[in-house]
CSV table of C-alpha atoms in Angstrom, one decimal:
chain,number,residue,atom,x,y,z
A,253,ASN,CA,107.4,121.9,76.1
A,254,ALA,CA,104.4,119.7,76.9
A,255,GLY,CA,105.0,119.4,80.7
A,256,VAL,CA,102.7,116.6,82.2
A,257,THR,CA,100.6,114.8,79.7
A,258,GLN,CA,97.7,112.5,80.8
A,259,THR,CA,95.6,110.3,78.7
A,260,PRO,CA,92.8,109.7,78.2
A,261,LYS,CA,90.9,112.9,79.3
A,262,PHE,CA,87.6,111.0,79.8
A,263,GLN,CA,86.8,107.4,80.5
A,264,VAL,CA,83.7,105.4,81.4
A,265,LEU,CA,84.3,101.9,82.8
A,266,LYS,CA,81.9,99.2,83.9
A,267,THR,CA,82.4,97.8,87.4
A,268,GLY,CA,85.0,95.1,87.4
A,269,GLN,CA,86.8,96.3,84.3
A,270,SER,CA,90.5,97.2,84.4
A,271,MET,CA,92.3,100.0,82.7
A,272,THR,CA,95.6,102.0,82.8
A,273,LEU,CA,95.7,105.8,83.0
A,274,GLN,CA,98.7,107.1,81.3
A,275,CYS,CA,101.0,109.8,82.6
A,276,ALA,CA,104.1,111.2,80.8
A,277,GLN,CA,106.4,114.1,81.6
A,278,ASP,CA,109.2,115.7,79.5
A,279,MET,CA,110.8,117.7,82.2
A,280,ASN,CA,113.2,114.9,83.5
A,281,HIS,CA,111.6,115.1,86.9
A,282,GLU,CA,112.5,112.4,89.3
A,283,TYR,CA,109.5,112.7,91.5
A,284,MET,CA,106.0,111.8,90.3
A,285,SER,CA,102.6,111.3,92.0
A,286,TRP,CA,99.0,110.4,91.3
A,287,TYR,CA,96.2,112.1,93.1
A,288,ARG,CA,92.4,111.8,93.0
A,289,GLN,CA,90.1,114.7,93.4
A,290,ASP,CA,86.6,114.3,94.8
A,291,PRO,CA,84.1,117.1,95.5
A,292,GLY,CA,84.7,118.8,98.8
A,293,MET,CA,87.7,116.7,99.6
A,294,GLY,CA,90.6,118.3,97.9
A,295,LEU,CA,93.2,116.0,96.4
A,296,ARG,CA,94.3,112.8,98.0
A,297,LEU,CA,97.6,111.0,97.2
A,298,ILE,CA,97.3,107.5,95.7
A,299,HIS,CA,100.9,106.5,94.9
A,300,TYR,CA,104.1,108.3,94.3
A,301,SER,CA,107.6,107.6,93.0
A,302,VAL,CA,111.0,109.2,93.7
A,303,GLY,CA,112.7,107.7,90.7
A,304,ALA,CA,112.7,104.9,88.1
A,305,GLY,CA,112.0,101.6,89.8
A,306,ILE,CA,110.9,103.1,93.1
A,307,THR,CA,107.3,103.6,94.1
A,308,ASP,CA,105.4,104.0,97.4
A,309,GLN,CA,101.9,104.2,98.7
A,310,GLY,CA,100.0,107.4,99.5
A,311,GLU,CA,96.8,107.9,101.5
A,312,VAL,CA,94.4,105.9,99.3
A,313,PRO,CA,96.4,103.2,97.5
A,314,ASN,CA,93.8,100.3,97.6
A,315,GLY,CA,92.5,99.2,94.2
A,316,TYR,CA,95.4,101.0,92.3
A,317,ASN,CA,98.8,99.8,91.1
A,318,VAL,CA,101.7,101.8,89.8
A,319,SER,CA,105.1,101.1,88.2
A,320,ARG,CA,108.0,103.4,87.2
A,321,SER,CA,110.1,101.7,84.5
A,322,THR,CA,111.3,105.0,83.0
A,323,THR,CA,111.8,108.6,84.3
A,324,GLU,CA,109.2,109.8,81.9
A,325,ASP,CA,106.3,107.5,82.5
A,326,PHE,CA,104.2,106.8,85.6
A,327,PRO,CA,101.1,104.8,84.7
A,328,LEU,CA,98.2,104.1,87.2
A,329,ARG,CA,96.4,100.8,86.9
A,330,LEU,CA,92.9,100.2,88.2
A,331,LEU,CA,92.7,96.5,88.8
A,332,SER,CA,89.0,95.9,89.1
A,333,ALA,CA,87.0,99.3,88.8
A,334,ALA,CA,84.4,100.1,91.4
A,335,PRO,CA,81.9,103.0,91.5
A,336,SER,CA,84.0,104.4,94.4
A,337,GLN,CA,86.7,105.1,92.1
A,338,THR,CA,84.7,107.5,90.1
A,339,SER,CA,86.9,110.7,90.4
A,340,VAL,CA,89.2,113.0,88.5
A,341,TYR,CA,92.7,111.7,88.5
A,342,PHE,CA,95.7,114.0,88.4
A,343,CYS,CA,99.3,113.1,87.7
A,344,ALA,CA,102.0,115.5,88.9
A,345,SER,CA,105.8,115.8,88.8
A,346,ARG,CA,108.4,117.9,90.4
A,347,PRO,CA,112.2,118.4,90.4
A,348,PRO,CA,114.3,117.9,93.5
A,349,GLY,CA,113.8,120.3,96.4
A,350,GLY,CA,110.5,122.0,97.3
A,351,GLY,CA,110.6,125.4,95.9
A,352,ASP,CA,109.2,124.6,92.5
A,353,GLY,CA,106.3,122.6,93.7
A,354,TYR,CA,104.5,120.1,91.5
A,355,THR,CA,103.5,120.5,87.8
A,356,PHE,CA,100.1,119.0,87.3
A,357,GLY,CA,98.6,117.3,84.2
A,358,SER,CA,95.2,118.4,83.1
A,359,GLY,CA,93.5,115.3,84.6
A,360,THR,CA,91.5,112.2,83.6
A,361,ARG,CA,87.8,112.2,84.5
A,362,LEU,CA,86.9,108.6,85.2
A,363,THR,CA,83.3,107.3,85.7
A,364,VAL,CA,82.6,103.8,86.8
A,365,VAL,CA,79.1,102.6,86.3
B,184,GLY,CA,96.5,112.8,111.6
B,185,GLU,CA,97.7,115.5,109.4
B,186,ASP,CA,95.0,117.9,108.0
B,187,VAL,CA,94.6,121.1,106.1
B,188,GLU,CA,91.3,123.0,106.4
B,189,GLN,CA,89.9,125.8,104.3
B,190,SER,CA,86.6,127.5,104.0
B,191,LEU,CA,84.8,126.3,100.8
B,192,PHE,CA,83.5,129.6,99.2
B,193,LEU,CA,84.4,133.2,99.0
B,194,SER,CA,82.5,135.8,96.9
B,195,VAL,CA,84.0,139.2,96.3
B,196,ARG,CA,83.4,142.2,94.2
B,197,GLU,CA,85.8,143.0,91.3
B,198,GLY,CA,88.5,145.4,92.4
B,199,ASP,CA,88.2,144.4,96.1
B,200,SER,CA,90.8,142.3,98.0
B,201,SER,CA,90.2,138.6,98.6
B,202,VAL,CA,91.6,136.7,101.5
B,203,ILE,CA,91.6,133.0,101.6
B,204,ASN,CA,92.5,131.3,104.8
B,205,CYS,CA,94.0,127.9,105.6
B,206,THR,CA,94.9,126.0,108.8
B,207,TYR,CA,97.3,123.1,108.9
B,208,THR,CA,98.6,120.6,111.4
B,209,ASP,CA,102.0,119.5,110.3
B,210,SER,CA,104.5,122.0,111.4
B,211,SER,CA,107.7,120.3,110.1
B,212,SER,CA,107.2,121.6,106.5
B,213,THR,CA,109.9,123.8,105.0
B,214,TYR,CA,107.4,125.2,102.5
B,215,LEU,CA,103.7,125.7,102.3
B,216,TYR,CA,102.0,126.1,98.9
B,217,TRP,CA,99.0,127.8,97.3
B,218,TYR,CA,97.7,126.2,94.1
B,219,LYS,CA,95.0,127.5,91.7
B,220,GLN,CA,92.7,125.4,89.7
B,221,GLU,CA,90.7,126.9,86.8
B,222,PRO,CA,87.6,125.1,85.5
B,223,GLY,CA,88.5,121.8,83.7
B,224,ALA,CA,92.2,122.2,84.3
B,225,GLY,CA,94.9,120.8,86.6
B,226,LEU,CA,96.4,122.6,89.5
B,227,GLN,CA,98.9,125.4,88.9
B,228,LEU,CA,101.4,126.5,91.6
B,229,LEU,CA,100.5,130.0,92.5
B,230,THR,CA,103.1,130.7,95.1
B,231,TYR,CA,104.8,129.2,98.2
B,232,ILE,CA,106.3,130.5,101.3
B,233,PHE,CA,109.3,129.2,103.3
B,234,SER,CA,108.4,128.3,106.9
B,235,ASN,CA,110.9,130.7,108.3
B,236,MET,CA,109.1,133.7,106.7
B,237,ASP,CA,106.1,135.6,108.0
B,238,MET,CA,105.1,137.2,104.8
B,239,LYS,CA,105.8,137.0,101.0
B,240,GLN,CA,104.6,139.3,98.5
B,241,ASP,CA,104.5,138.6,94.7
B,242,GLN,CA,102.7,141.3,92.6
B,243,ARG,CA,99.1,141.2,93.7
B,244,LEU,CA,99.5,138.2,96.0
B,245,THR,CA,100.5,138.4,99.6
B,246,VAL,CA,101.0,135.2,101.7
B,247,LEU,CA,100.9,135.5,105.5
B,248,LEU,CA,102.2,132.6,107.7
B,249,ASN,CA,101.5,132.4,111.4
B,250,LYS,CA,103.4,129.4,112.6
B,251,LYS,CA,102.3,129.7,116.2
B,252,ASP,CA,98.7,129.3,115.1
B,253,LYS,CA,99.4,127.1,112.1
B,254,HIS,CA,97.5,129.6,109.9
B,255,LEU,CA,98.2,130.5,106.4
B,256,SER,CA,96.4,133.1,104.3
B,257,LEU,CA,96.5,134.2,100.7
B,258,ARG,CA,95.5,137.8,99.8
B,259,ILE,CA,94.7,138.8,96.3
B,260,ALA,CA,94.7,142.6,95.7
B,261,ASP,CA,92.5,144.2,93.1
B,262,THR,CA,90.7,140.9,92.5
B,263,GLN,CA,89.7,140.4,88.8
B,264,THR,CA,87.2,138.1,87.1
B,265,GLY,CA,90.2,136.1,85.8
B,266,ASP,CA,90.9,135.2,89.5
B,267,SER,CA,87.8,133.2,89.7
B,268,ALA,CA,89.0,129.7,90.4
B,269,ILE,CA,89.5,127.1,93.2
B,270,TYR,CA,92.4,127.9,95.5
B,271,PHE,CA,94.2,125.0,97.4
B,272,CYS,CA,96.4,125.3,100.3
B,273,ALA,CA,98.9,122.4,100.5
B,274,ASP,CA,101.3,121.2,103.3
B,275,PRO,CA,104.0,118.6,102.6
B,276,ILE,CA,103.8,116.3,105.5
B,277,SER,CA,106.7,114.6,107.4
B,278,GLY,CA,109.1,117.2,106.4
B,279,GLY,CA,109.4,115.9,102.8
B,280,TYR,CA,107.9,117.0,99.5
B,281,ASN,CA,106.6,113.7,98.3
B,282,LYS,CA,103.3,113.8,100.2
B,283,LEU,CA,101.3,116.9,99.9
B,284,ILE,CA,98.1,117.2,102.0
B,285,PHE,CA,95.6,119.5,100.3
B,286,GLY,CA,92.8,121.4,101.8
B,287,ALA,CA,89.4,120.9,100.2
B,288,GLY,CA,89.8,124.1,98.2
B,289,THR,CA,88.2,127.5,98.3
B,290,ARG,CA,86.1,128.5,95.4
B,291,LEU,CA,86.5,132.2,94.7
B,292,ALA,CA,83.7,133.9,92.8
B,293,VAL,CA,84.4,137.4,91.5
B,294,HIS,CA,81.4,139.5,90.5
B,295,PRO,CA,81.1,142.9,88.9
């Protein structure tokens, strides 16, 4: 039972490069989210999805795209990386209802130079 | 806008109780959550409380909710070195569960 799997664990990008952070879950959860974690700021929601084919913006969506073609996968795309996107990125998923909360992946540490 | 606030650091002696406090602004939430993050790891759901409860106890953990003051606390009894981590309070805004607002996290250090 893998839970939420994120790849890669670490990545260094040059300013202007693009890349995709991968997220996959094997729990058949409908709801998935992407957060970024910055020191002293907690986690901030980037994008979320309530099911395949449905996505919406969170607090800090600029510079990021998402798509949800399957229940399992929820990739996050950085269109043109900027130093301000240096952060730790977490993907999370949850079942319907609120009592189980979100299951988080182990994160991707991204550095943009 | 919606906000969740926590103190950033707490240091306790092993065996003592730890109390981590949180204030929130969105009072429409059905649940409020506590997550734990160990070094280099993702967040793990520690516990949650229904908004119609004042207190929830789960082994060494006690959650207190004061809805009038919008104050949430997490008490860890008999704190151990394995409890050293960052603890996040989270509030689902707008009454749903898709948008969690997290506090900045309280770093708990447990010393002998």
